């Protein structure tokens, strides 16, 4: 069995090119530094693994024909559910497959399975869909064309086109919807939005970046998950774990040397779950010609756990302002839609 750490992870994915052009597989053992406070693998670590697998397979595909060289940049991650916790000492099996290409984008499906190497038991922990765009190595603002893939059935191409159009529309709507900024409040009351909201400031260094000098999508997602986890822990004051991530939209690239502020705030609570909105703003401190801008946004869902790992009720959020009440109702709508989808019922209409 081949067991790897991060340093060897990329080498195995590159080696997989001999097996199949549109599929990748790799294995990675989980160690204590991958754990959250509950003892399970940190959700951000899993998101980073998923993104790296997607980046490699899409970059390879986009360079599979003669022409201008490029690297694939993450544009969007569809909703990702954390189906089962992964424990320290288990081996993560990461597999990626290209499922659709448009003229300028690649859709990648990534599955993560955990293996208990003592018993041989395997279980599916994550399924994710990611979208990448190829950026020229000569001109970072130039998006290149994607080599088409051959579909075994025409229905696969038609379904992929529908997914492409849907994510494109939602991504544009989200970009304009997330223009506000999380502001600190003095002496907030418990269970309010202001009480648990949190921010993290990070200086983008070379180890965070791609060949272009822009931040890896996986690095951004891990930081977003950390901030969301802090918000959830402050609100319920128990162990918490990531249950799901709604679509993560990457609105603009983040360059090396930028200072990024990752802000999180509670938007909705059900009886046993918490929705947290996370916003990423970039400040190009070494470039006076560019102003601070919104780089990414997403909604994370967390659950509260007892010391025994059982789900607990969460304190109900108390929205105070009109904007907070509006976000609460929007979060409730997303919660009810996803609940109806899981139970196979028609989605509730607004």
PDB file of C-alpha atoms in Angstrom, residues 3 8 14 18-19 64 89 103 110 144 168 204 215 288 336:
ATOM      1  CA  UNK A   3       0.797   5.929   1.996  1.00  0.00           C
ATOM      2  CA  UNK A   8       4.393  13.248  -2.109  1.00  0.00           C
ATOM      3  CA  UNK A  14       1.118  13.260 -11.703  1.00  0.00           C
ATOM      4  CA  UNK A  18      -0.144   6.945 -17.324  1.00  0.00           C
ATOM      5  CA  UNK A  19      -3.318   5.246 -16.092  1.00  0.00           C
ATOM      6  CA  UNK A  64      -3.060  17.905 -23.365  1.00  0.00           C
ATOM      7  CA  UNK A  89      -4.600   7.201  11.369  1.00  0.00           C
ATOM      8  CA  UNK A 103     -15.225  26.339 -24.163  1.00  0.00           C
ATOM      9  CA  UNK A 110     -13.866  14.409  -6.707  1.00  0.00           C
ATOM     10  CA  UNK A 144      -7.602  29.897 -22.888  1.00  0.00           C
ATOM     11  CA  UNK A 168     -22.635  30.339 -14.176  1.00  0.00           C
ATOM     12  CA  UNK A 204      -0.217  35.750   1.254  1.00  0.00           C
ATOM     13  CA  UNK A 215      -3.336  31.872  -4.040  1.00  0.00           C
ATOM     14  CA  UNK A 288      -1.660  51.542  -4.574  1.00  0.00           C
ATOM     15  CA  UNK A 336     -35.666  23.954   3.960  1.00  0.00           C
TER      16      UNK A 336
END
